[in-house]
């Protein structure tokens, strides 16, 4: 048997398997590259961009987003159809299994409406019905690049 | 040993030589710096129509306002959180890069509101001045806006939202108005800083 001939190799393989299975389990839904844009002067809305990664083997559906710093948060999509810019609300955002969905400029994004103050940090909570899937907090950044 | 080229080989040599010359010609044409990346020059520039609107200070804006400088005109609205500020930021960044590169001819950035109902001169002023000094905001009556947009082929229409509010669908192009007050070129979306920095000096005759 090969393992009898190469005991060091056998131990090494077991170690690799243990290290691959060990450590902290990955959260099902992870947000990265969060950019919350400062509101324009005199405006009561702004936008936020981020990447949402589903680490599970089943699709995750986001049916709502909320923030204590804004009265309302909606998922929107900017569309360019025949040279015409449009913006439409997405009532439900599905993140397919083991996939990252980008919320980016000119595409899907979060629209943050009616701030409750002048926030420098914003908490965003992503929900499916009454279940909170993920909460993240990120600083507000200027819109200069 | 000496080899004399036969008629068949001579023909092949001529064809290959011709192909090489054609390839060099095409490559030279493709590398010409005067080729536009995304801008499109209108073959016959159109004079602006007779219209009357307001700038961000409440001053009169008409066709003469667009004479004497190059203008980059975008049609949008201040309650637009994604496309409009992103486009204006692209134009502002392109202008900054042109300044940094030593360009002598610089365009003015203009936002014409397609939501004059909500975009007062004061709100529009705060919005356009956020993207730099010297920018022009144009608003006024819906009829005045329509006179301008209809002549330039710009589309806009209200789009109601579920919450009872509304957005505005609108043409995403940026129009170039020359110093004679004529619509002379346009950039279609998506808008990229590099394309403006490359194309504007050619369009404005400053390359």
Coordinates of C-alpha atoms in Angstrom, one line a residue:
Chain A
X1 CA 0.0 0.0 0.0
X2 CA 1.3 3.4 -1.0
X3 CA 0.7 5.0 2.5
X4 CA 2.9 2.3 4.1
X5 CA 5.7 3.1 1.8
X6 CA 5.3 6.9 2.2
X7 CA 4.2 7.6 5.8
X8 CA 5.4 11.2 5.6
X9 CA 3.2 11.8 2.6
X10 CA 0.2 10.3 4.4
X11 CA 0.7 12.6 7.4
X12 CA 1.1 15.6 5.1
X13 CA -2.2 14.8 3.3
X14 CA -4.0 14.5 6.6
X15 CA -2.7 17.8 7.7
X16 CA -3.8 19.5 4.5
X17 CA -7.3 18.0 4.9
X18 CA -7.5 19.2 8.5
X19 CA -6.4 22.7 7.7
X20 CA -8.8 22.9 4.7
X21 CA -11.7 21.9 7.0
X22 CA -10.7 23.9 10.0
X23 CA -10.8 27.6 10.9
X24 CA -13.8 29.9 11.0
X25 CA -16.7 28.9 8.8
X26 CA -17.4 31.4 6.0
X27 CA -20.5 33.5 6.6
X28 CA -23.2 32.7 4.0
X29 CA -23.4 36.3 2.7
X30 CA -20.4 38.7 2.6
X31 CA -20.2 42.3 1.5
X32 CA -16.9 43.8 0.2
X33 CA -15.7 47.0 -1.5
X34 CA -18.4 49.0 0.2
X35 CA -18.6 52.6 -1.1
X36 CA -21.2 55.0 0.4
X37 CA -21.1 58.2 -1.5
X38 CA -21.7 61.5 0.3
X39 CA -25.0 63.2 -0.6
X40 CA -24.9 66.1 -3.0
X41 CA -25.4 69.5 -1.5
X42 CA -29.0 70.2 -0.8
X43 CA -30.0 66.6 -1.8
X44 CA -31.8 64.1 0.4
X45 CA -30.5 61.0 -1.4
X46 CA -27.4 59.3 -2.4
X47 CA -26.1 56.0 -3.6
X48 CA -24.0 53.1 -2.3
X49 CA -22.0 50.5 -4.1
X50 CA -20.7 47.1 -3.0
X51 CA -20.1 43.5 -3.9
X52 CA -22.3 40.8 -2.4
X53 CA -20.9 37.2 -2.3
X54 CA -23.0 34.2 -1.6
X55 CA -20.8 31.4 -0.1
X56 CA -23.6 28.9 0.1
X57 CA -24.8 26.3 -2.4
X58 CA -28.3 27.9 -2.6
X59 CA -29.4 31.2 -3.9
X60 CA -29.9 34.0 -1.4
X61 CA -32.7 36.5 -1.9
X62 CA -32.6 40.0 -0.5
X63 CA -36.0 41.5 -0.2
X64 CA -35.1 44.6 1.8
X65 CA -32.3 46.9 2.9
X66 CA -32.5 49.3 5.8
X67 CA -30.2 51.7 7.6
X68 CA -30.7 53.7 10.8
X69 CA -29.0 56.7 9.1
X70 CA -31.7 56.8 6.3
X71 CA -35.5 56.7 6.4
X72 CA -35.5 54.5 3.3
X73 CA -33.1 52.3 1.3
X74 CA -34.0 50.7 -2.0
X75 CA -32.2 48.5 -4.5
X76 CA -32.2 50.2 -7.9
X77 CA -30.8 49.5 -11.3
X78 CA -29.7 52.1 -13.8
X79 CA -30.4 50.9 -17.3
X80 CA -29.2 52.3 -20.7
X81 CA -31.8 51.4 -23.3
X82 CA -31.5 52.8 -26.8
X83 CA -29.4 55.7 -25.5
X84 CA -31.9 56.5 -22.7
X85 CA -30.9 56.3 -19.1
X86 CA -33.5 54.8 -16.8
X87 CA -33.6 53.9 -13.1
X88 CA -35.9 51.1 -11.8
X89 CA -36.4 49.7 -8.4
X90 CA -35.5 46.0 -7.9
X91 CA -38.0 44.6 -5.4
X92 CA -35.9 41.4 -4.8
X93 CA -32.2 40.8 -5.5
X94 CA -31.2 37.2 -5.9
X95 CA -27.5 36.3 -5.3
X96 CA -27.0 32.9 -7.0
X97 CA -25.2 30.1 -5.2
X98 CA -21.4 30.6 -4.8
X99 CA -21.6 33.8 -6.9
X100 CA -20.7 37.5 -6.4
X101 CA -23.2 40.2 -7.5
X102 CA -21.7 43.7 -8.1
X103 CA -23.7 46.8 -7.1
X104 CA -21.8 49.4 -9.2
X105 CA -22.0 52.8 -10.8
X106 CA -24.3 52.7 -13.8
X107 CA -25.8 49.3 -12.8
X108 CA -27.4 47.9 -9.7
X109 CA -26.9 50.1 -6.7
X110 CA -28.5 51.1 -3.4
X111 CA -30.4 54.3 -3.2
X112 CA -30.3 55.8 0.2
X113 CA -33.1 58.3 0.8
X114 CA -33.9 61.0 3.4
X115 CA -30.9 60.9 5.8
X116 CA -31.8 61.3 9.5
X117 CA -28.7 63.4 10.1
X118 CA -25.4 64.0 8.4
X119 CA -23.8 60.6 8.7
X120 CA -20.1 59.9 8.4
X121 CA -20.6 56.2 9.0
X122 CA -23.6 54.2 7.7
X123 CA -24.9 50.8 8.7
X124 CA -26.7 48.8 6.1
X125 CA -28.8 45.7 6.9
X126 CA -29.8 43.3 4.3
X127 CA -33.0 41.3 4.9
X128 CA -35.1 38.5 3.6
X129 CA -38.5 39.2 5.0
X130 CA -38.0 39.6 8.8
X131 CA -34.7 37.8 8.8
X132 CA -31.5 39.9 8.8
X133 CA -29.0 38.3 6.5
X134 CA -26.1 40.7 7.0
X135 CA -25.2 44.0 8.6
X136 CA -22.2 46.1 7.6
X137 CA -20.9 49.5 8.6
X138 CA -18.8 51.7 6.4
X139 CA -17.7 55.3 6.2
X140 CA -19.2 57.9 3.8
X141 CA -16.8 58.8 1.1
X142 CA -16.6 61.9 -1.1
X143 CA -17.7 61.7 -4.7
X144 CA -14.5 63.0 -6.4
X145 CA -13.2 60.1 -8.4
Chain B
X1 CA 24.1 29.2 -58.4
X2 CA 21.9 31.8 -59.8
X3 CA 18.1 31.6 -59.7
X4 CA 15.9 33.4 -62.1
X5 CA 12.4 34.2 -60.8
X6 CA 9.7 32.6 -62.9
X7 CA 6.5 34.3 -63.9
X8 CA 4.5 32.4 -61.2
X9 CA 6.9 33.4 -58.4
X10 CA 7.0 37.0 -59.7
X11 CA 3.2 37.1 -59.5
X12 CA 3.3 35.7 -55.9
X13 CA 5.9 38.4 -55.0
X14 CA 3.8 41.1 -56.4
X15 CA 0.7 39.9 -54.5
X16 CA 2.6 39.6 -51.3
X17 CA 4.2 43.0 -51.8
X18 CA 0.8 44.6 -52.4
X19 CA -0.6 42.9 -49.3
X20 CA 2.2 44.2 -47.2
X21 CA 1.8 47.7 -48.5
X22 CA -1.9 47.6 -47.8
X23 CA -1.3 46.3 -44.3
X24 CA 1.2 49.1 -43.6
X25 CA -1.3 51.7 -45.0
X26 CA -4.2 50.3 -42.8
X27 CA -2.0 50.2 -39.7
X28 CA -0.9 53.8 -40.3
X29 CA -4.5 54.9 -40.7
X30 CA -5.5 53.1 -37.4
X31 CA -2.7 54.7 -35.5
X32 CA -3.5 58.3 -36.6
X33 CA -4.0 60.4 -33.5
X34 CA -6.8 62.3 -35.1
X35 CA -9.2 59.3 -34.9
X36 CA -12.0 59.8 -32.3
X37 CA -12.4 57.1 -29.7
X38 CA -16.0 57.6 -28.8
X39 CA -17.0 61.2 -29.9
X40 CA -19.0 61.7 -33.1
X41 CA -18.8 64.8 -35.1
X42 CA -22.1 66.0 -36.6
X43 CA -21.6 66.4 -40.4
X44 CA -23.7 69.6 -40.5
X45 CA -23.7 71.5 -37.2
X46 CA -27.2 72.6 -36.0
X47 CA -27.8 76.1 -34.6
X48 CA -29.6 76.1 -31.3
X49 CA -33.3 77.0 -31.4
X50 CA -34.8 80.2 -30.0
X51 CA -35.5 79.4 -26.4
X52 CA -35.5 81.1 -23.0
X53 CA -34.5 79.5 -19.8
X54 CA -32.7 80.4 -16.5
X55 CA -29.2 79.7 -15.1
X56 CA -28.4 78.9 -11.5
X57 CA -28.4 82.6 -10.5
X58 CA -31.9 83.2 -12.1
X59 CA -30.3 84.9 -15.1
X60 CA -31.5 84.5 -18.6
X61 CA -30.2 81.6 -20.7
X62 CA -30.8 81.6 -24.5
X63 CA -29.0 80.5 -27.6
X64 CA -26.5 83.4 -27.2
X65 CA -25.4 81.9 -23.9
X66 CA -23.8 79.1 -25.8
X67 CA -21.7 81.4 -28.1
X68 CA -18.1 82.1 -27.4
X69 CA -16.9 78.9 -25.8
X70 CA -17.1 75.1 -26.2
X71 CA -19.9 73.5 -24.1
X72 CA -20.4 69.9 -22.9
X73 CA -24.2 69.7 -22.4
X74 CA -25.8 66.9 -20.4
X75 CA -29.5 66.5 -19.7
X76 CA -30.3 65.2 -16.3
X77 CA -31.9 66.0 -12.9
X78 CA -30.6 66.5 -9.4
X79 CA -32.7 63.8 -7.8
X80 CA -30.9 61.3 -9.9
X81 CA -28.4 59.5 -7.6
X82 CA -26.4 57.4 -10.0
X83 CA -26.2 58.2 -13.7
X84 CA -26.3 62.0 -13.5
X85 CA -23.6 62.6 -10.9
X86 CA -21.4 59.8 -12.3
X87 CA -21.6 61.5 -15.8
X88 CA -20.9 65.0 -14.4
X89 CA -18.0 63.6 -12.4
X90 CA -16.6 62.0 -15.6
X91 CA -16.8 65.4 -17.4
X92 CA -15.2 67.2 -14.4
X93 CA -12.4 64.7 -14.2
X94 CA -11.8 64.9 -18.0
X95 CA -11.7 68.7 -17.8
X96 CA -9.2 68.5 -14.9
X97 CA -7.0 66.1 -16.9
X98 CA -7.1 68.5 -19.9
X99 CA -6.0 71.4 -17.6
X100 CA -3.2 69.2 -16.2
X101 CA -2.1 68.3 -19.7
X102 CA -1.8 72.0 -20.6
X103 CA -4.8 72.2 -23.0
X104 CA -5.5 75.8 -23.8
X105 CA -9.1 75.3 -25.0
X106 CA -11.4 74.0 -22.2
X107 CA -15.1 73.2 -22.4
X108 CA -17.7 74.5 -20.0
X109 CA -19.8 71.8 -18.3
X110 CA -23.6 72.4 -18.6
X111 CA -26.4 70.5 -16.9
X112 CA -29.8 71.1 -18.4
X113 CA -32.5 69.9 -16.1
X114 CA -35.2 67.6 -17.4
X115 CA -37.0 68.0 -14.1
X116 CA -37.6 71.7 -14.0
X117 CA -40.6 71.1 -11.6
X118 CA -38.2 70.2 -8.8
X119 CA -34.9 71.7 -10.0
X120 CA -34.9 75.3 -8.9
X121 CA -32.0 77.5 -10.0
X122 CA -30.7 77.4 -6.4
X123 CA -30.8 73.6 -6.2
X124 CA -29.2 73.3 -9.6
X125 CA -26.5 75.7 -8.7
X126 CA -25.5 73.7 -5.6
X127 CA -25.4 70.6 -7.8
X128 CA -23.4 71.8 -10.7
X129 CA -21.0 73.9 -8.6
X130 CA -20.2 70.7 -6.6
X131 CA -18.4 69.5 -9.8
X132 CA -16.2 72.6 -10.2
X133 CA -16.2 76.3 -10.8
X134 CA -17.6 77.7 -14.0
X135 CA -20.2 75.0 -14.6
X136 CA -23.6 76.1 -15.9
X137 CA -27.0 74.8 -14.6
X138 CA -30.0 75.4 -16.8
X139 CA -33.6 75.1 -15.8
X140 CA -36.9 77.1 -16.2
X141 CA -40.3 76.2 -17.6
X142 CA -41.1 72.8 -19.0
X143 CA -42.0 74.4 -22.3
X144 CA -38.6 76.1 -22.5
X145 CA -36.8 72.9 -21.8
X146 CA -38.9 71.1 -24.4
X147 CA -38.1 73.7 -27.0
X148 CA -34.4 73.0 -26.5
X149 CA -34.6 69.2 -26.2
X150 CA -36.9 68.7 -29.2
X151 CA -34.5 70.7 -31.4
X152 CA -31.6 68.6 -30.2
X153 CA -33.3 65.2 -30.3
X154 CA -33.1 64.7 -26.6
X155 CA -35.8 62.5 -25.0
X156 CA -37.1 62.7 -21.5
X157 CA -40.2 61.4 -19.7
X158 CA -41.3 61.1 -16.1
X159 CA -41.3 57.6 -14.6
X160 CA -43.5 57.2 -11.6
X161 CA -42.2 55.1 -8.7
X162 CA -44.1 52.9 -6.3
X163 CA -43.7 55.3 -3.4
X164 CA -45.7 57.9 -5.4
X165 CA -42.5 59.9 -6.3
X166 CA -41.0 59.9 -9.8
X167 CA -37.8 59.7 -11.6
X168 CA -37.1 60.9 -15.1
X169 CA -35.9 58.7 -18.0
X170 CA -33.6 60.8 -20.2
X171 CA -31.2 60.6 -23.1
X172 CA -27.8 59.8 -21.8
X173 CA -25.7 61.5 -24.5
X174 CA -23.4 64.5 -23.9
X175 CA -23.7 67.1 -26.6
X176 CA -20.9 69.3 -27.7
X177 CA -21.8 72.9 -28.6
X178 CA -19.2 74.8 -30.6
X179 CA -18.4 78.5 -30.0
X180 CA -20.8 79.5 -32.8
X181 CA -23.6 78.1 -30.6
X182 CA -24.1 75.0 -32.8
X183 CA -24.6 71.4 -31.8
X184 CA -21.5 70.0 -33.5
X185 CA -20.6 66.7 -31.8
X186 CA -21.8 64.2 -29.3
X187 CA -20.6 61.5 -26.9
X188 CA -22.9 58.5 -26.3
X189 CA -23.0 56.6 -23.0
X190 CA -21.2 55.0 -21.4
X191 CA -19.0 58.0 -20.7
X192 CA -15.2 57.4 -20.1
X193 CA -12.8 60.1 -18.9
X194 CA -10.0 58.8 -21.3
X195 CA -12.3 59.1 -24.3
X196 CA -13.1 62.8 -23.5
X197 CA -9.4 63.6 -22.8
X198 CA -8.5 62.0 -26.2
X199 CA -11.3 63.3 -28.3
X200 CA -12.1 66.8 -27.1
X201 CA -8.8 68.4 -28.2
X202 CA -9.4 66.9 -31.7
X203 CA -13.0 68.1 -31.8
X204 CA -12.1 71.6 -30.4
X205 CA -9.1 71.9 -32.7
X206 CA -6.7 72.0 -29.9
X207 CA -4.7 68.7 -30.5

